[in-house]
Amino acid sequence: MAKRKKSKGISTLSLILVLVMIVGAALAFTGLFLDWTTSTTNVIVGSLESNSTLQDWADLNESMNKLDSEVKYFVMTNLFAMISAAAVAAAAVLFILKLVIRLKLLGIIGGVAGIIGLVCGILAIVFTVLMGNEYSAGNETLGNAVAPAIGCYLLMAGGILGGGAAIGAAVKS
């Protein structure tokens, strides 16, 4: 009896990891456009809450630059958020190409993109907290408290999910 050759098909684990990377990229890109921070302002009557997106922070930073000032840590927050979303998306694309072309180098590059996406996702929320604390400290007369909102958490979750899946796929191959 002849031995059966092992199939060179796509494994179920590879498909699941690529699916998780795609979900992570979708979460990360969705987080970029949702409310990034929540501000709570204490007033005499009670407290007011307002939400700000990354674009709102960019507009505030631009208006403060005209006054020779800036929102501290905004540039780092924005940079890490954009890099995280792009890296997770790049990892997903690279692993899809790796499944089709079967080139091991694409898996290694995808794993590096996954590491970048994971680390930058975590750094984005760290710098968001630092930015909020710095902005709150500058406006202590109003009693402002700035905290991360749903967009920041979605980006972090997407970076961790997609980056972790990319690292797992790179280690698997």
PDB file of C-alpha atoms in Angstrom:
ATOM      1  CA  MET A   1       0.000   0.000   0.000  1.00  0.00           C
ATOM      2  CA  ALA A   2       1.216   3.430  -0.878  1.00  0.00           C
ATOM      3  CA  LYS A   3       1.406   6.049   1.810  1.00  0.00           C
ATOM      4  CA  ARG A   4      -0.904   8.973   1.441  1.00  0.00           C
ATOM      5  CA  LYS A   5       0.763  12.339   0.953  1.00  0.00           C
ATOM      6  CA  LYS A   6      -0.147  15.051   3.386  1.00  0.00           C
ATOM      7  CA  SER A   7      -2.411  17.691   1.909  1.00  0.00           C
ATOM      8  CA  LYS A   8      -0.974  21.190   1.429  1.00  0.00           C
ATOM      9  CA  GLY A   9      -4.379  22.821   2.021  1.00  0.00           C
ATOM     10  CA  ILE A  10      -5.147  25.679   4.343  1.00  0.00           C
ATOM     11  CA  SER A  11      -5.568  24.558   7.928  1.00  0.00           C
ATOM     12  CA  THR A  12      -8.565  25.441  10.061  1.00  0.00           C
ATOM     13  CA  LEU A  13      -6.329  27.121  12.624  1.00  0.00           C
ATOM     14  CA  SER A  14      -4.872  29.400   9.934  1.00  0.00           C
ATOM     15  CA  LEU A  15      -8.330  30.421   8.801  1.00  0.00           C
ATOM     16  CA  ILE A  16      -9.428  31.151  12.369  1.00  0.00           C
ATOM     17  CA  LEU A  17      -6.309  33.251  13.045  1.00  0.00           C
ATOM     18  CA  VAL A  18      -6.811  35.259   9.844  1.00  0.00           C
ATOM     19  CA  LEU A  19     -10.471  35.790  10.766  1.00  0.00           C
ATOM     20  CA  VAL A  20      -9.443  37.072  14.210  1.00  0.00           C
ATOM     21  CA  MET A  21      -6.942  39.426  12.536  1.00  0.00           C
ATOM     22  CA  ILE A  22      -9.677  40.772  10.260  1.00  0.00           C
ATOM     23  CA  VAL A  23     -11.989  41.305  13.247  1.00  0.00           C
ATOM     24  CA  GLY A  24      -9.139  43.017  15.118  1.00  0.00           C
ATOM     25  CA  ALA A  25      -8.482  45.339  12.185  1.00  0.00           C
ATOM     26  CA  ALA A  26     -12.187  46.166  11.940  1.00  0.00           C
ATOM     27  CA  LEU A  27     -12.337  46.949  15.665  1.00  0.00           C
ATOM     28  CA  ALA A  28      -9.215  49.113  15.480  1.00  0.00           C
ATOM     29  CA  PHE A  29     -10.414  51.134  12.496  1.00  0.00           C
ATOM     30  CA  THR A  30     -13.888  51.524  14.014  1.00  0.00           C
ATOM     31  CA  GLY A  31     -12.320  52.799  17.234  1.00  0.00           C
ATOM     32  CA  LEU A  32     -10.476  55.525  15.357  1.00  0.00           C
ATOM     33  CA  PHE A  33     -13.743  57.194  14.370  1.00  0.00           C
ATOM     34  CA  LEU A  34     -15.827  56.740  17.528  1.00  0.00           C
ATOM     35  CA  ASP A  35     -15.735  58.805  20.727  1.00  0.00           C
ATOM     36  CA  TRP A  36     -12.146  58.721  21.935  1.00  0.00           C
ATOM     37  CA  THR A  37     -12.498  60.409  25.327  1.00  0.00           C
ATOM     38  CA  THR A  38     -15.230  61.341  27.786  1.00  0.00           C
ATOM     39  CA  SER A  39     -14.928  64.601  29.716  1.00  0.00           C
ATOM     40  CA  THR A  40     -16.812  65.157  32.944  1.00  0.00           C
ATOM     41  CA  THR A  41     -17.081  68.755  34.118  1.00  0.00           C
ATOM     42  CA  ASN A  42     -18.340  69.546  37.593  1.00  0.00           C
ATOM     43  CA  VAL A  43     -20.567  72.602  37.745  1.00  0.00           C
ATOM     44  CA  ILE A  44     -22.638  74.056  40.557  1.00  0.00           C
ATOM     45  CA  VAL A  45     -25.820  72.259  39.483  1.00  0.00           C
ATOM     46  CA  GLY A  46     -24.186  68.869  38.811  1.00  0.00           C
ATOM     47  CA  SER A  47     -21.834  67.432  36.267  1.00  0.00           C
ATOM     48  CA  LEU A  48     -21.789  67.622  32.490  1.00  0.00           C
ATOM     49  CA  GLU A  49     -20.404  64.905  30.242  1.00  0.00           C
ATOM     50  CA  SER A  50     -19.106  65.437  26.739  1.00  0.00           C
ATOM     51  CA  ASN A  51     -17.414  63.093  24.306  1.00  0.00           C
ATOM     52  CA  SER A  52     -14.556  63.914  21.949  1.00  0.00           C
ATOM     53  CA  THR A  53     -13.249  62.034  18.927  1.00  0.00           C
ATOM     54  CA  LEU A  54      -9.641  62.044  17.779  1.00  0.00           C
ATOM     55  CA  GLN A  55     -10.653  64.657  15.194  1.00  0.00           C
ATOM     56  CA  ASP A  56     -12.024  66.901  17.965  1.00  0.00           C
ATOM     57  CA  TRP A  57      -8.694  66.602  19.773  1.00  0.00           C
ATOM     58  CA  ALA A  58      -6.872  67.412  16.519  1.00  0.00           C
ATOM     59  CA  ASP A  59      -9.003  70.538  16.061  1.00  0.00           C
ATOM     60  CA  LEU A  60      -8.342  71.579  19.666  1.00  0.00           C
ATOM     61  CA  ASN A  61      -4.605  70.990  19.221  1.00  0.00           C
ATOM     62  CA  GLU A  62      -4.621  73.035  15.999  1.00  0.00           C
ATOM     63  CA  SER A  63      -6.439  75.944  17.645  1.00  0.00           C
ATOM     64  CA  MET A  64      -4.025  75.822  20.592  1.00  0.00           C
ATOM     65  CA  ASN A  65      -1.043  75.794  18.191  1.00  0.00           C
ATOM     66  CA  LYS A  66      -2.239  79.166  16.904  1.00  0.00           C
ATOM     67  CA  LEU A  67      -1.863  80.411  20.477  1.00  0.00           C
ATOM     68  CA  ASP A  68       1.666  78.939  20.730  1.00  0.00           C
ATOM     69  CA  SER A  69       0.529  76.041  22.902  1.00  0.00           C
ATOM     70  CA  GLU A  70      -0.473  72.429  22.327  1.00  0.00           C
ATOM     71  CA  VAL A  71      -2.366  69.540  23.855  1.00  0.00           C
ATOM     72  CA  LYS A  72       0.341  67.500  25.547  1.00  0.00           C
ATOM     73  CA  TYR A  73       0.644  63.873  24.394  1.00  0.00           C
ATOM     74  CA  PHE A  74      -1.898  64.329  21.580  1.00  0.00           C
ATOM     75  CA  VAL A  75       0.653  63.717  18.822  1.00  0.00           C
ATOM     76  CA  MET A  76       1.830  60.480  20.454  1.00  0.00           C
ATOM     77  CA  THR A  77      -1.746  59.326  21.076  1.00  0.00           C
ATOM     78  CA  ASN A  78      -2.740  59.986  17.480  1.00  0.00           C
ATOM     79  CA  LEU A  79       0.438  58.420  16.102  1.00  0.00           C
ATOM     80  CA  PHE A  80       0.139  55.195  18.093  1.00  0.00           C
ATOM     81  CA  ALA A  81      -3.580  54.894  17.312  1.00  0.00           C
ATOM     82  CA  MET A  82      -3.014  55.196  13.558  1.00  0.00           C
ATOM     83  CA  ILE A  83      -0.006  52.862  13.584  1.00  0.00           C
ATOM     84  CA  SER A  84      -1.887  50.226  15.575  1.00  0.00           C
ATOM     85  CA  ALA A  85      -4.845  50.144  13.188  1.00  0.00           C
ATOM     86  CA  ALA A  86      -2.604  50.109  10.117  1.00  0.00           C
ATOM     87  CA  ALA A  87      -0.300  47.405  11.510  1.00  0.00           C
ATOM     88  CA  VAL A  88      -3.148  45.045  12.381  1.00  0.00           C
ATOM     89  CA  ALA A  89      -4.680  45.548   8.927  1.00  0.00           C
ATOM     90  CA  ALA A  90      -1.287  44.964   7.294  1.00  0.00           C
ATOM     91  CA  ALA A  91      -0.810  41.776   9.319  1.00  0.00           C
ATOM     92  CA  ALA A  92      -4.188  40.469   8.161  1.00  0.00           C
ATOM     93  CA  VAL A  93      -3.395  41.222   4.510  1.00  0.00           C
ATOM     94  CA  LEU A  94       0.065  39.662   4.783  1.00  0.00           C
ATOM     95  CA  PHE A  95      -1.296  36.460   6.283  1.00  0.00           C
ATOM     96  CA  ILE A  96      -4.016  36.211   3.646  1.00  0.00           C
ATOM     97  CA  LEU A  97      -1.297  36.556   1.003  1.00  0.00           C
ATOM     98  CA  LYS A  98       0.805  33.990   2.861  1.00  0.00           C
ATOM     99  CA  LEU A  99      -2.054  31.488   2.685  1.00  0.00           C
ATOM    100  CA  VAL A 100      -2.348  32.013  -1.066  1.00  0.00           C
ATOM    101  CA  ILE A 101       1.312  32.381  -2.081  1.00  0.00           C
ATOM    102  CA  ARG A 102       2.821  30.144   0.637  1.00  0.00           C
ATOM    103  CA  LEU A 103       5.844  32.348   1.200  1.00  0.00           C
ATOM    104  CA  LYS A 104       7.218  32.035   4.740  1.00  0.00           C
ATOM    105  CA  LEU A 105       8.696  35.559   4.652  1.00  0.00           C
ATOM    106  CA  LEU A 106       5.169  37.019   4.516  1.00  0.00           C
ATOM    107  CA  GLY A 107       4.369  35.207   7.761  1.00  0.00           C
ATOM    108  CA  ILE A 108       7.441  36.632   9.469  1.00  0.00           C
ATOM    109  CA  ILE A 109       6.660  40.173   8.298  1.00  0.00           C
ATOM    110  CA  GLY A 110       3.030  39.685   9.352  1.00  0.00           C
ATOM    111  CA  GLY A 111       4.196  38.599  12.803  1.00  0.00           C
ATOM    112  CA  VAL A 112       6.303  41.747  13.127  1.00  0.00           C
ATOM    113  CA  ALA A 113       3.284  43.823  12.043  1.00  0.00           C
ATOM    114  CA  GLY A 114       1.255  41.998  14.705  1.00  0.00           C
ATOM    115  CA  ILE A 115       3.788  42.863  17.408  1.00  0.00           C
ATOM    116  CA  ILE A 116       3.727  46.500  16.291  1.00  0.00           C
ATOM    117  CA  GLY A 117      -0.092  46.540  16.289  1.00  0.00           C
ATOM    118  CA  LEU A 118      -0.318  45.007  19.754  1.00  0.00           C
ATOM    119  CA  VAL A 119       2.279  47.305  21.342  1.00  0.00           C
ATOM    120  CA  CYS A 120       0.941  50.452  19.668  1.00  0.00           C
ATOM    121  CA  GLY A 121      -2.631  49.598  20.696  1.00  0.00           C
ATOM    122  CA  ILE A 122      -1.562  49.469  24.323  1.00  0.00           C
ATOM    123  CA  LEU A 123       0.564  52.612  24.000  1.00  0.00           C
ATOM    124  CA  ALA A 124      -2.369  54.490  22.438  1.00  0.00           C
ATOM    125  CA  ILE A 125      -4.488  54.000  25.545  1.00  0.00           C
ATOM    126  CA  VAL A 126      -1.547  54.827  27.835  1.00  0.00           C
ATOM    127  CA  PHE A 127      -0.921  58.116  26.034  1.00  0.00           C
ATOM    128  CA  THR A 128      -4.663  58.846  25.986  1.00  0.00           C
ATOM    129  CA  VAL A 129      -4.742  58.580  29.772  1.00  0.00           C
ATOM    130  CA  LEU A 130      -1.636  60.794  30.029  1.00  0.00           C
ATOM    131  CA  MET A 131      -3.185  63.327  27.632  1.00  0.00           C
ATOM    132  CA  GLY A 132      -6.427  63.350  29.612  1.00  0.00           C
ATOM    133  CA  ASN A 133      -4.616  63.795  32.923  1.00  0.00           C
ATOM    134  CA  GLU A 134      -2.526  66.637  31.504  1.00  0.00           C
ATOM    135  CA  TYR A 135      -5.543  68.359  29.978  1.00  0.00           C
ATOM    136  CA  SER A 136      -7.529  67.918  33.209  1.00  0.00           C
ATOM    137  CA  ALA A 137      -4.674  69.386  35.254  1.00  0.00           C
ATOM    138  CA  GLY A 138      -4.617  72.454  33.010  1.00  0.00           C
ATOM    139  CA  ASN A 139      -8.344  73.061  33.565  1.00  0.00           C
ATOM    140  CA  GLU A 140      -8.679  72.299  37.264  1.00  0.00           C
ATOM    141  CA  THR A 141     -10.862  75.358  37.913  1.00  0.00           C
ATOM    142  CA  LEU A 142     -13.686  73.684  35.988  1.00  0.00           C
ATOM    143  CA  GLY A 143     -13.112  70.325  37.649  1.00  0.00           C
ATOM    144  CA  ASN A 144     -12.537  68.458  34.377  1.00  0.00           C
ATOM    145  CA  ALA A 145     -11.869  64.747  34.301  1.00  0.00           C
ATOM    146  CA  VAL A 146     -10.940  63.233  30.932  1.00  0.00           C
ATOM    147  CA  ALA A 147     -11.075  59.444  30.523  1.00  0.00           C
ATOM    148  CA  PRO A 148     -10.798  57.079  27.540  1.00  0.00           C
ATOM    149  CA  ALA A 149     -14.090  56.255  25.817  1.00  0.00           C
ATOM    150  CA  ILE A 150     -15.343  53.429  23.613  1.00  0.00           C
ATOM    151  CA  GLY A 151     -13.186  54.278  20.584  1.00  0.00           C
ATOM    152  CA  CYS A 152      -9.981  54.051  22.569  1.00  0.00           C
ATOM    153  CA  TYR A 153     -11.017  50.733  24.097  1.00  0.00           C
ATOM    154  CA  LEU A 154     -12.043  49.301  20.705  1.00  0.00           C
ATOM    155  CA  LEU A 155      -8.691  50.276  19.203  1.00  0.00           C
ATOM    156  CA  MET A 156      -6.857  48.635  22.088  1.00  0.00           C
ATOM    157  CA  ALA A 157      -8.983  45.484  21.830  1.00  0.00           C
ATOM    158  CA  GLY A 158      -8.466  45.373  18.069  1.00  0.00           C
ATOM    159  CA  GLY A 159      -4.721  45.837  18.456  1.00  0.00           C
ATOM    160  CA  ILE A 160      -4.480  43.103  21.060  1.00  0.00           C
ATOM    161  CA  LEU A 161      -6.747  40.650  19.207  1.00  0.00           C
ATOM    162  CA  GLY A 162      -5.308  41.227  15.755  1.00  0.00           C
ATOM    163  CA  GLY A 163      -1.729  41.526  16.955  1.00  0.00           C
ATOM    164  CA  GLY A 164      -2.003  38.450  19.150  1.00  0.00           C
ATOM    165  CA  ALA A 165      -3.489  36.428  16.307  1.00  0.00           C
ATOM    166  CA  ALA A 166      -0.730  37.596  13.952  1.00  0.00           C
ATOM    167  CA  ILE A 167       1.945  36.618  16.471  1.00  0.00           C
ATOM    168  CA  GLY A 168       0.266  33.237  16.936  1.00  0.00           C
ATOM    169  CA  ALA A 169       0.091  32.680  13.184  1.00  0.00           C
ATOM    170  CA  ALA A 170       3.750  33.634  12.780  1.00  0.00           C
ATOM    171  CA  VAL A 171       4.802  31.241  15.532  1.00  0.00           C
ATOM    172  CA  LYS A 172       2.592  28.478  14.087  1.00  0.00           C
ATOM    173  CA  SER A 173       4.196  28.707  10.655  1.00  0.00           C
TER     174      SER A 173
END
